[in-house]
PDB file of C-alpha atoms in Angstrom:
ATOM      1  CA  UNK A   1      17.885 -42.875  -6.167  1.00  0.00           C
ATOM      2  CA  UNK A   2      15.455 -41.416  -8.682  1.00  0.00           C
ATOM      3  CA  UNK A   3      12.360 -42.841  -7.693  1.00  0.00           C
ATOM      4  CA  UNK A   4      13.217 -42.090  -4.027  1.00  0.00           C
ATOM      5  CA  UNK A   5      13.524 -38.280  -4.350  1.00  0.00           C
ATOM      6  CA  UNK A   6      10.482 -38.524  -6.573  1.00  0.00           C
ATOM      7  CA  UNK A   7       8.479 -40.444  -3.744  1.00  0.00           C
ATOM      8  CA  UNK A   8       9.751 -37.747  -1.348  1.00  0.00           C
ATOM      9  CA  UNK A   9       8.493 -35.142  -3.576  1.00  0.00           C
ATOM     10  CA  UNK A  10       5.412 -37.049  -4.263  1.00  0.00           C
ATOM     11  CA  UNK A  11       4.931 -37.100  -0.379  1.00  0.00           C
ATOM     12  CA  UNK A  12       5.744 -33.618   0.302  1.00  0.00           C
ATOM     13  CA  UNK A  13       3.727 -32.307  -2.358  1.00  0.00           C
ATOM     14  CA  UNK A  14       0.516 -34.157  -0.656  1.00  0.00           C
ATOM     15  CA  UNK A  15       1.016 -32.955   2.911  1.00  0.00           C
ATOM     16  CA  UNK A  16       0.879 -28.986   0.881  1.00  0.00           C
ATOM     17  CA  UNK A  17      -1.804 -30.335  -0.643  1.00  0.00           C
ATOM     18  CA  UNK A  18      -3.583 -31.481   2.700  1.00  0.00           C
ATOM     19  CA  UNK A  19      -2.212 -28.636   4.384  1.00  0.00           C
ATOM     20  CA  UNK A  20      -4.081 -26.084   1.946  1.00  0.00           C
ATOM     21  CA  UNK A  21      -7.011 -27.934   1.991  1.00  0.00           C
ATOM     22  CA  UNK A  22      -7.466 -27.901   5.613  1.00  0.00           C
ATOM     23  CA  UNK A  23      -6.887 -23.812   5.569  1.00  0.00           C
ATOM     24  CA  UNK A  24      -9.147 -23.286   2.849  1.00  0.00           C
ATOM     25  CA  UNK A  25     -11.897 -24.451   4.967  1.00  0.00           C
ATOM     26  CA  UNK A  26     -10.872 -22.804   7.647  1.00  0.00           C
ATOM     27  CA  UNK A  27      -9.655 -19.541   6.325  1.00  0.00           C
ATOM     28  CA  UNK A  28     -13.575 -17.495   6.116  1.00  0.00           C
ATOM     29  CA  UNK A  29     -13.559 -18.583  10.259  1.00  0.00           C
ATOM     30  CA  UNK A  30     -10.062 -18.072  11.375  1.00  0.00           C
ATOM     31  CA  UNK A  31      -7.797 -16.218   9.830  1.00  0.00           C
ATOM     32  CA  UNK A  32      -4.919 -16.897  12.351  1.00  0.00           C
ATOM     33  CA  UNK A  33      -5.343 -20.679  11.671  1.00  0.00           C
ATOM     34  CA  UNK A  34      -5.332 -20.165   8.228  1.00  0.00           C
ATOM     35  CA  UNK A  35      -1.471 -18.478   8.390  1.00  0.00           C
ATOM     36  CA  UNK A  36      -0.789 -21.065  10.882  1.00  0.00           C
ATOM     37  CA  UNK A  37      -1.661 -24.198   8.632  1.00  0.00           C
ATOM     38  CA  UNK A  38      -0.237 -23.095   5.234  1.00  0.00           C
ATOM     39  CA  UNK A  39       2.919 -22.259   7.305  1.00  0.00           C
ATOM     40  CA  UNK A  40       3.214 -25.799   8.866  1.00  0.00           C
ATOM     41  CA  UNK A  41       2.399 -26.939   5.275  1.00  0.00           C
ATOM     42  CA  UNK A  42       5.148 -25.390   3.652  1.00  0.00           C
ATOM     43  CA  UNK A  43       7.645 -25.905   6.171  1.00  0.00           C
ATOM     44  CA  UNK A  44       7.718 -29.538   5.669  1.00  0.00           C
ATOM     45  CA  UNK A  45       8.097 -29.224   2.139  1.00  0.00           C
ATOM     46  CA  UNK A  46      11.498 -27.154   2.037  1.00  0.00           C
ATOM     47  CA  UNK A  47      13.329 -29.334  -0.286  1.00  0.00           C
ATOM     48  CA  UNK A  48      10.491 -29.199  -2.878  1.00  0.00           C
ATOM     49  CA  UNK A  49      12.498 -26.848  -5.571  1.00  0.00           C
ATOM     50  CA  UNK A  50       9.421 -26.494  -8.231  1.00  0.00           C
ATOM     51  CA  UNK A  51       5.417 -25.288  -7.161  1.00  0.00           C
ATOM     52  CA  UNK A  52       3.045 -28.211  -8.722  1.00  0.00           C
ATOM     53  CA  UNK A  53       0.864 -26.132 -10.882  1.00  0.00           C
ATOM     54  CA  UNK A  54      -2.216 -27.741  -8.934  1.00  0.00           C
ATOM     55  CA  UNK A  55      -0.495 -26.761  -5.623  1.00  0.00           C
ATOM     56  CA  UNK A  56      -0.294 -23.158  -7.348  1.00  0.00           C
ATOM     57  CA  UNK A  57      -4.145 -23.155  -8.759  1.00  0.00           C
ATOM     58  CA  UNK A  58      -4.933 -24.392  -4.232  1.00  0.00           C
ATOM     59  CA  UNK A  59      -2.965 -21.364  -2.933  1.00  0.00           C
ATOM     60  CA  UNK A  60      -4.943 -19.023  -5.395  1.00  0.00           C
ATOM     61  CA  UNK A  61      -8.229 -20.342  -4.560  1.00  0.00           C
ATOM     62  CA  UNK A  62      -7.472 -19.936  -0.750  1.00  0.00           C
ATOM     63  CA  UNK A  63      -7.392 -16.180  -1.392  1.00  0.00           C
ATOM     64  CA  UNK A  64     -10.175 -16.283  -4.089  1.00  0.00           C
ATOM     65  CA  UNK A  65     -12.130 -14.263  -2.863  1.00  0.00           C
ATOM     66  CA  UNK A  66      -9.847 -12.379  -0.537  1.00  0.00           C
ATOM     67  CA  UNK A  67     -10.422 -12.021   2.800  1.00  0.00           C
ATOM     68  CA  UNK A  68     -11.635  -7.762   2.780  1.00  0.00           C
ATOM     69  CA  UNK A  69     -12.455  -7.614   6.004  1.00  0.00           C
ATOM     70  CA  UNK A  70      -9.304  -8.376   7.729  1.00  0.00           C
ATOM     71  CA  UNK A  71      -7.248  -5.515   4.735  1.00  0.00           C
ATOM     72  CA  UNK A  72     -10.119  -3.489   5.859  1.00  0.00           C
ATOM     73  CA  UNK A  73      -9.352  -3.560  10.112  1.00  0.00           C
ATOM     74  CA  UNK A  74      -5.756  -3.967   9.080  1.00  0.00           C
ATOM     75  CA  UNK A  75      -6.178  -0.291   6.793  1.00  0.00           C
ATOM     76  CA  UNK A  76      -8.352   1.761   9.974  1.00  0.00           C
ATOM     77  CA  UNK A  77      -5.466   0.727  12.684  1.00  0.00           C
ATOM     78  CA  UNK A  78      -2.774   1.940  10.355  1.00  0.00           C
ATOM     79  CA  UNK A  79      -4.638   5.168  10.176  1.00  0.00           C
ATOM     80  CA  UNK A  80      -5.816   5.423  13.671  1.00  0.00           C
ATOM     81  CA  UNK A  81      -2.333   4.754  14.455  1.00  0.00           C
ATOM     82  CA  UNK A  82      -1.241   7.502  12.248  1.00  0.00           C
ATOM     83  CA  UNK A  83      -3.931  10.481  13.230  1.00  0.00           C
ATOM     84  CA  UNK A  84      -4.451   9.324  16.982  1.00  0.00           C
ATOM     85  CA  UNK A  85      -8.175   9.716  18.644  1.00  0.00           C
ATOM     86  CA  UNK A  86      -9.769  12.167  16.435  1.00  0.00           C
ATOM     87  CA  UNK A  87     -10.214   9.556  14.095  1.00  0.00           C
ATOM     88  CA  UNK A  88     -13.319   7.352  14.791  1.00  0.00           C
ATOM     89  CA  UNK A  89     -13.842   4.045  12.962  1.00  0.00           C
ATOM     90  CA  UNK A  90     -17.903   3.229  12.320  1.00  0.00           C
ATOM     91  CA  UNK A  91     -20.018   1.540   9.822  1.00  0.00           C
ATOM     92  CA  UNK A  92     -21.925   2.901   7.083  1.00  0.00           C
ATOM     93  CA  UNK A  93     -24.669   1.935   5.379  1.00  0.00           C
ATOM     94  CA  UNK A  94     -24.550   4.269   2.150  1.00  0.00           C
ATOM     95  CA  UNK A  95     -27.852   2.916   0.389  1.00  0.00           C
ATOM     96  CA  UNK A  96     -28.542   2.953  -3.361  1.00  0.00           C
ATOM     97  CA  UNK A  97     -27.261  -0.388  -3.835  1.00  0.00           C
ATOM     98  CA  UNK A  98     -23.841  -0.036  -2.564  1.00  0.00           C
ATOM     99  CA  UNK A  99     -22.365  -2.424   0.193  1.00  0.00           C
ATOM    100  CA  UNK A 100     -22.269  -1.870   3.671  1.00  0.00           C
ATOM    101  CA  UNK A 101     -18.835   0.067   4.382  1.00  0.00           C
ATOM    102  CA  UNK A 102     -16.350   0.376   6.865  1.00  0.00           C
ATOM    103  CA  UNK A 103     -16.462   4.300   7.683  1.00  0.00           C
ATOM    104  CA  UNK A 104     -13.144   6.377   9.056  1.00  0.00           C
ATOM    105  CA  UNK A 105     -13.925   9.687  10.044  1.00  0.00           C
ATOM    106  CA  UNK A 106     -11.744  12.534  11.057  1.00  0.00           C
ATOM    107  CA  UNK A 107     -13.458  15.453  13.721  1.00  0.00           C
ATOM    108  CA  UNK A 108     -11.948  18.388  14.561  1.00  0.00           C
ATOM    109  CA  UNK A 109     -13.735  21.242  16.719  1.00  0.00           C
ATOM    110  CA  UNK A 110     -13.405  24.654  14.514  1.00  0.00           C
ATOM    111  CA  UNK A 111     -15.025  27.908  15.320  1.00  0.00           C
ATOM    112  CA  UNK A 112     -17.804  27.370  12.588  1.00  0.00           C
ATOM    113  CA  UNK A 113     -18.713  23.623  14.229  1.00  0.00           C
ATOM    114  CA  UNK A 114     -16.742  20.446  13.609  1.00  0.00           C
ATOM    115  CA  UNK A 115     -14.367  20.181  10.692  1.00  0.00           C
ATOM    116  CA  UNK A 116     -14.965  16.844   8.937  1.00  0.00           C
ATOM    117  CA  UNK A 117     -13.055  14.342   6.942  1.00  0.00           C
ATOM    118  CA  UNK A 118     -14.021  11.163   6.261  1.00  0.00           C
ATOM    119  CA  UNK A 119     -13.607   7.897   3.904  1.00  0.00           C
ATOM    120  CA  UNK A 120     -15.747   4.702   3.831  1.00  0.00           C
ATOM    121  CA  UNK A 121     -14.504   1.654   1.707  1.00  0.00           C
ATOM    122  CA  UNK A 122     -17.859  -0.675   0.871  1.00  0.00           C
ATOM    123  CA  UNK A 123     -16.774  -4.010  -0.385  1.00  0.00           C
ATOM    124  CA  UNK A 124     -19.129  -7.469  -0.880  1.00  0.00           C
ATOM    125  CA  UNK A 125     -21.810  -8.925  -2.847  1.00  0.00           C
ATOM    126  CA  UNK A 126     -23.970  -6.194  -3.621  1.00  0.00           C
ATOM    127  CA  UNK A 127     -23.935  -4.310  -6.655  1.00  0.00           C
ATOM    128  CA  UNK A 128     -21.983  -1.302  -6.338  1.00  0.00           C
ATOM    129  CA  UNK A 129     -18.362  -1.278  -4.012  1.00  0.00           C
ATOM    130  CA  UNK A 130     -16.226   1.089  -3.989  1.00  0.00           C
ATOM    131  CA  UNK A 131     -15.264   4.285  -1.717  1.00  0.00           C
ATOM    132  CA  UNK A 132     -16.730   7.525  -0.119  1.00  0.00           C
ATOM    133  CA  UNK A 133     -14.900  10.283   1.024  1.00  0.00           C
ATOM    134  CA  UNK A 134     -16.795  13.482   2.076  1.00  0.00           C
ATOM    135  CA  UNK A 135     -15.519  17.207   3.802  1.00  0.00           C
ATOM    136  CA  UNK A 136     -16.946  19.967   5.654  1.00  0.00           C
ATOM    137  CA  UNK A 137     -15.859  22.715   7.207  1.00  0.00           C
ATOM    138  CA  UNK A 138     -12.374  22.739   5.493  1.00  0.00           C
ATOM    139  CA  UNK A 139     -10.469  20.183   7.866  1.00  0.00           C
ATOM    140  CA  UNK A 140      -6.526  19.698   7.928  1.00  0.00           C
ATOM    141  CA  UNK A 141      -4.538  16.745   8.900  1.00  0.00           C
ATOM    142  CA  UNK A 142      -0.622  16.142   9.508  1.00  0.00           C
ATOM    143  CA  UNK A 143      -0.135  13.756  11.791  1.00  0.00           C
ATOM    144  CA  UNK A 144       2.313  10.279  11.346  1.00  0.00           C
ATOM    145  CA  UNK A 145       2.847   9.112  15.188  1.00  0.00           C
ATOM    146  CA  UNK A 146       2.905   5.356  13.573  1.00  0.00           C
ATOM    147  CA  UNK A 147       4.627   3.557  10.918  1.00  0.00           C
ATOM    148  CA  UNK A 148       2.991   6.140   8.602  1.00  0.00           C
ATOM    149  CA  UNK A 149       2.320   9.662   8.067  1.00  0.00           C
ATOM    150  CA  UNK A 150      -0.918  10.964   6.969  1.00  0.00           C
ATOM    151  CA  UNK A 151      -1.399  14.579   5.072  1.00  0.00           C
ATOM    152  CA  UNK A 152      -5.428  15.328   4.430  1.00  0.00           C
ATOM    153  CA  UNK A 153      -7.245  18.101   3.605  1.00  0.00           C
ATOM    154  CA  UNK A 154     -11.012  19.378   2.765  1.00  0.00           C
ATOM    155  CA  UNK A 155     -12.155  22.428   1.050  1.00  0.00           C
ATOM    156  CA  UNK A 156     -15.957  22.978   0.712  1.00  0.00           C
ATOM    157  CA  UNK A 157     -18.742  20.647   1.402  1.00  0.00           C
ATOM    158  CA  UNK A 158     -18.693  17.785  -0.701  1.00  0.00           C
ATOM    159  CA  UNK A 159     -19.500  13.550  -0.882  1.00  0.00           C
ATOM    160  CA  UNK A 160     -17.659  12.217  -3.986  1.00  0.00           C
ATOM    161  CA  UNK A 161     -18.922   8.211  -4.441  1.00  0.00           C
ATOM    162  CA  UNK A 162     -16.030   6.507  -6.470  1.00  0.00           C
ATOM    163  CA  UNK A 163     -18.000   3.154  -6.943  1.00  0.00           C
ATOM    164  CA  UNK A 164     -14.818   0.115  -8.414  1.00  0.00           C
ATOM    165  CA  UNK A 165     -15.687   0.398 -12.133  1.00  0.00           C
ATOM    166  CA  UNK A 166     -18.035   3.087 -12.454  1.00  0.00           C
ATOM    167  CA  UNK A 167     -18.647   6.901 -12.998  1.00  0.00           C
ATOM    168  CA  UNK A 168     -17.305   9.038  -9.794  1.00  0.00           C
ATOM    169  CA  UNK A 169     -20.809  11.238  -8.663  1.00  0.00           C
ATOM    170  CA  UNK A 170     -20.575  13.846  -6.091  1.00  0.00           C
ATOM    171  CA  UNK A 171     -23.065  15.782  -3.786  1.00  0.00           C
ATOM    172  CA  UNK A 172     -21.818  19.569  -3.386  1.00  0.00           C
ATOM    173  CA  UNK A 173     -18.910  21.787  -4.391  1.00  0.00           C
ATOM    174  CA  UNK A 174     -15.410  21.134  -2.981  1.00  0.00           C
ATOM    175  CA  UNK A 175     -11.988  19.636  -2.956  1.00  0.00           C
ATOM    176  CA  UNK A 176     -10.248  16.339  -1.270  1.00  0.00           C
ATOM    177  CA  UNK A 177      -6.660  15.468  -1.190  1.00  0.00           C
ATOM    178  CA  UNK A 178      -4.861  12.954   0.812  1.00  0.00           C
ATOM    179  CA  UNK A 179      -1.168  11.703   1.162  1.00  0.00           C
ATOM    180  CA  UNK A 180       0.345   8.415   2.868  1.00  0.00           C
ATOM    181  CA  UNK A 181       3.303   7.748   3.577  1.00  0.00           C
ATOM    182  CA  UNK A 182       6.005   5.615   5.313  1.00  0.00           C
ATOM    183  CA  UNK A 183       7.382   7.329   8.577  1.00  0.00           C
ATOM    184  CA  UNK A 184      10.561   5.643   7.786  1.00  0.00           C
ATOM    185  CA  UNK A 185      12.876   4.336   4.742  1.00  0.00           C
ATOM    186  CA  UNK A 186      12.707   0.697   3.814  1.00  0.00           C
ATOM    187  CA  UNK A 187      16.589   0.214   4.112  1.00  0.00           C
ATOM    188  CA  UNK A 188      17.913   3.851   5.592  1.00  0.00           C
ATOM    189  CA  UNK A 189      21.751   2.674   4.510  1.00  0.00           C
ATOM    190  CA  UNK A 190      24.882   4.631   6.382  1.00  0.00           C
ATOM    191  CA  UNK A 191      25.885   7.643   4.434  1.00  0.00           C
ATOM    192  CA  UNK A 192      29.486   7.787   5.720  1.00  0.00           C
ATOM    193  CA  UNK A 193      30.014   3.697   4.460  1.00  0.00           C
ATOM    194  CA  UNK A 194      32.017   3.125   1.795  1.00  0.00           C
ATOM    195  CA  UNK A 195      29.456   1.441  -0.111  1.00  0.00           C
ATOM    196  CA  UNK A 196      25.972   2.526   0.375  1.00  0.00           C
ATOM    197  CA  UNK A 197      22.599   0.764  -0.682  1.00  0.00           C
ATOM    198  CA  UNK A 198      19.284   2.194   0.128  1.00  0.00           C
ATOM    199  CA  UNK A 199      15.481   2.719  -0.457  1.00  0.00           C
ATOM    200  CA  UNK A 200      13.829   5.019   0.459  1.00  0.00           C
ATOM    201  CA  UNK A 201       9.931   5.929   2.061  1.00  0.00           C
ATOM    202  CA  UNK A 202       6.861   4.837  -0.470  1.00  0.00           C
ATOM    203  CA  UNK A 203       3.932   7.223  -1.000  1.00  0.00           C
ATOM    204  CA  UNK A 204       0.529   7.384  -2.517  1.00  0.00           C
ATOM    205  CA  UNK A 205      -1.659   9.956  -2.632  1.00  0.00           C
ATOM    206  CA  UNK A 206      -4.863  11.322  -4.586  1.00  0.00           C
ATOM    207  CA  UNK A 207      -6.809  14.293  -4.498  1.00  0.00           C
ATOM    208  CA  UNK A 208     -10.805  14.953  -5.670  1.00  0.00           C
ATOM    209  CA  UNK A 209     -11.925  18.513  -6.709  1.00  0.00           C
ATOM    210  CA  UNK A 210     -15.275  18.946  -8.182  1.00  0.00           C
ATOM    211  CA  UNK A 211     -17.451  22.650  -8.798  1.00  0.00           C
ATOM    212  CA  UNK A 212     -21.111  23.481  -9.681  1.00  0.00           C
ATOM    213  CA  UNK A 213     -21.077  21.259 -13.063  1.00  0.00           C
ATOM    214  CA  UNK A 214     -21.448  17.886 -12.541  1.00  0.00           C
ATOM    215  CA  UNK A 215     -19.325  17.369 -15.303  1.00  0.00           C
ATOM    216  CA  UNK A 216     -16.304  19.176 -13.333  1.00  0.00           C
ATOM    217  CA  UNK A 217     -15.302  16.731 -11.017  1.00  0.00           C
ATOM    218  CA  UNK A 218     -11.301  15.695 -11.874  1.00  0.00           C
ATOM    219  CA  UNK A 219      -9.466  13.478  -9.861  1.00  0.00           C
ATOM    220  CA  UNK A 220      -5.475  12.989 -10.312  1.00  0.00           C
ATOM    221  CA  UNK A 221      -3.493  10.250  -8.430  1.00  0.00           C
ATOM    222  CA  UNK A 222       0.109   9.386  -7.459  1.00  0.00           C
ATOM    223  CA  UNK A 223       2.947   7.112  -6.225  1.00  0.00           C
ATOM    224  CA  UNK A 224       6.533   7.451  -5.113  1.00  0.00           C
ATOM    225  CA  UNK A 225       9.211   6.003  -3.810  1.00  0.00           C
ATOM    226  CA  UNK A 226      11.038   8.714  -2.078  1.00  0.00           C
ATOM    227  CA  UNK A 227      11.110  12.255  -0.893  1.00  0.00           C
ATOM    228  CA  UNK A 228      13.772  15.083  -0.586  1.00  0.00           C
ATOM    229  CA  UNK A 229      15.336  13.441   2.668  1.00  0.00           C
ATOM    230  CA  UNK A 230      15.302  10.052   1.556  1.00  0.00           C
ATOM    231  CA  UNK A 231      15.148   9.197  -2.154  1.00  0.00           C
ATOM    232  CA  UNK A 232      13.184   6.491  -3.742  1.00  0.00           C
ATOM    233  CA  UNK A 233      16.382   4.195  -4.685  1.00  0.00           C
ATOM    234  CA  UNK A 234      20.599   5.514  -3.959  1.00  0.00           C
ATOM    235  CA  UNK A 235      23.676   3.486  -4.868  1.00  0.00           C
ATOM    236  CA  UNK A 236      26.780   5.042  -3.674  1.00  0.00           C
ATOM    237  CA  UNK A 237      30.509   3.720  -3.910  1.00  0.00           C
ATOM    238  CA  UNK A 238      33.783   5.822  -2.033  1.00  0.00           C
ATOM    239  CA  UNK A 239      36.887   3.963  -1.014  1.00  0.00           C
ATOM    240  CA  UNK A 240      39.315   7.274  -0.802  1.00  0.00           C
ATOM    241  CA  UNK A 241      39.101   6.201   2.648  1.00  0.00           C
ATOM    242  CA  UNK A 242      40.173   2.648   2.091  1.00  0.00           C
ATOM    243  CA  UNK A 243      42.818   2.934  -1.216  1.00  0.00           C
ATOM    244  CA  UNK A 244      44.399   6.121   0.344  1.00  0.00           C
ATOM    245  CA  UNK A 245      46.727   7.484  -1.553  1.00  0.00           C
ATOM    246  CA  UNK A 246      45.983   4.993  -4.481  1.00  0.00           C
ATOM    247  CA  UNK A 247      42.789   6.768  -4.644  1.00  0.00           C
ATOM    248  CA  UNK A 248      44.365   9.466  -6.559  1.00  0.00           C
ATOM    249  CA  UNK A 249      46.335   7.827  -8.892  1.00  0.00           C
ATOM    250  CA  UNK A 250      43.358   5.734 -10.065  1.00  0.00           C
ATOM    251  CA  UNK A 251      41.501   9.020 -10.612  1.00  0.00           C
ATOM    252  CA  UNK A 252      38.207   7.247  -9.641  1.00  0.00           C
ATOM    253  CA  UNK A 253      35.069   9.671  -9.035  1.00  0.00           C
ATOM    254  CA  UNK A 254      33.074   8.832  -6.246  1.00  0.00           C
ATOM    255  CA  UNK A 255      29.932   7.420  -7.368  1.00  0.00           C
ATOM    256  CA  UNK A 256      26.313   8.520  -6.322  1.00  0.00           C
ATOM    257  CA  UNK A 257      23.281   7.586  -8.293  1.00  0.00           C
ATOM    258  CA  UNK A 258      19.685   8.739  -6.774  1.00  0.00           C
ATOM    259  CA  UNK A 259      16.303   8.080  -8.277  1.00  0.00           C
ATOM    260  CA  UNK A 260      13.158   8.780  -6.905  1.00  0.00           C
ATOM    261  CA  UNK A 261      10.241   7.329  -9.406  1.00  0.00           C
ATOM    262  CA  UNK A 262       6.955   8.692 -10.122  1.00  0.00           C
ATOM    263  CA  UNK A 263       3.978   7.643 -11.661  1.00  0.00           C
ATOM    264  CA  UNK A 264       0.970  10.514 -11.981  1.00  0.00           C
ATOM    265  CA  UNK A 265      -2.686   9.741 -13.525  1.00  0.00           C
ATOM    266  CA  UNK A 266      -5.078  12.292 -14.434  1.00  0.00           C
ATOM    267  CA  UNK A 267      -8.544  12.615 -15.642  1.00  0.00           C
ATOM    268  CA  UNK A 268      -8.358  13.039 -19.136  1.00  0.00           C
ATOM    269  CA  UNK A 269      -4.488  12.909 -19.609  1.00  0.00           C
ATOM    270  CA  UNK A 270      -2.008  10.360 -20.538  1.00  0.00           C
ATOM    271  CA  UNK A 271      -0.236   8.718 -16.992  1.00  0.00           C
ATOM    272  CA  UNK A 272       3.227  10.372 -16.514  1.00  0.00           C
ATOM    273  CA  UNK A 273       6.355   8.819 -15.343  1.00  0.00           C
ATOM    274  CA  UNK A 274       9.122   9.905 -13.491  1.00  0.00           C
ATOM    275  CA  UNK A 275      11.893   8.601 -12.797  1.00  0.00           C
ATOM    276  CA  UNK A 276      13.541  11.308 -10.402  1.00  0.00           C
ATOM    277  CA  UNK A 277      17.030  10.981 -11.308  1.00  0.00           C
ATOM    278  CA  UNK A 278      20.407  12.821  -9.823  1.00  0.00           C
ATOM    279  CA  UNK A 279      23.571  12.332  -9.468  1.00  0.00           C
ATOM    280  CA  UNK A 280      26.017  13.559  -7.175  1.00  0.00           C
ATOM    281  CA  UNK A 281      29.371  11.858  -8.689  1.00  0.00           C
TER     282      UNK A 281
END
């Protein structure tokens, strides 16, 4: 029996093998076949309990490097989604060594000309990849009409270059700050259950302010889970309904835990965490 299962397993662990060598090839090409193979692959290989570390070191190399452009589209239709028409997706060719870069921009007519807002993320082989985010004409957006919500804002006239590793430069005075966020919780739970599990809406955000000094620019950056509707994390237990009038002989308290966790960074200071605790019981 022994050697039977460890044939099977043997065999199984091949057709992965095969499997993940036929989407590595194919993955740069076709991204939909790629999903496609590695999930026939897998699904013949259900029983198999333990990952072969060479099956593990395959599956790493399949998304080594990863495939950028596809997070890239996948990032601009979230967005587009989120802000509707006035945002424009283009290319942009920053120069100076940097990589070509996918370029969002935001437009809105103002009396002084068109309020602008916009954020290009350069990624490939070139030297220098990283993101761009520039302002004029102080725009404003608040807009989530898909499955997130986007808050931006511009003060100024400013181009902040953040390159991945480097030292963040900036062209002009002015501030950036933008917010992202779920339009909905990850599991909303029923308040008016008995027992109630849920999690609440994710966020990130980040904001760029810079003056005269080149040496002025600070940057600060955050995530959440969880806002004043909907809290990050809530756990809460009460059976009066179901015990009755047992319920007040046990002398149970209802229970309610809520956290909402933070994590801030700063230029210059330590990270902060939060974790947003309360408690209703």
């Amino acid at each position: 029996m022994a050697s039977t299962i460890e044939q099977l397993v043997s065999e199984l662990g091949t057709t992965l093998l095969n499997g993940l060598d036929e989407a590595s090839r194919t993955a740069q090409q076709a991204p939909g076949r790629f999903a496609d193979v590695l999930s026939e692959a897998v699904g013949e290989a259900e029983r198999v309990t333990e990952m072969p570390s060479e099956l593990w070191d395959k599956l790493k190399q399949a998304v080594n490097p990863p495939d950028w452009l596809s997070l890239m589209i996948f990032l601009a239709v979230q967005l587009q989604k989120a802000v509707g028409e006035k945002l424009k997706v283009g290319v942009l060719d920053p120069g100076e060594n940097w990589n070509r870069a996918l370029l969002l921009t935001y437009t809105e007519p103002v009396a002084s000309g068109d309020a602008v807002l916009s954020l290009a993320i350069a990624l490939g082989e070139k030297p220098i990849s990283g993101f761009i985010v520039s302002t004029r004409n102080n725009p404003k957006i608040d807009s989530g009409a898909g499955p997130v919500k986007v808050a931006a804002s511009g003060d100024g006239d400013v181009e902040f270059r953040v390159p991945i590793g480097g030292a963040i430069t900036k062209q002009g005075n002015g501030r950036v700050s933008v917010e992202i966020e779920f339009a909905q919780p990850i599991l909303p739970g029923q308040n008016d259950a008995p027992l109630v599990l849920a999690i609440g809406v994710p966020s990130i955000g980040c904001t760029l302010s810079a003056a005269d000094d080149p040496a002025s620019i600070t940057w600060s950056a955050f995530a959440r889970m969880g806002n004043r509707e909907n809290p990050g994390f809530k756990a809460a237990v009460d059976l009066k309904k179901q015990f009755g009038d047992l319920w007040g002989i046990l002398n149970v308290n209802p229970l309610d835990e809520r956290y909402s966790p933070s994590l801030t960074i700063a230029k210059g200071k330590s990270p902060t965490f939060d974790l947003g605790h309360a408690s209703a019981s």
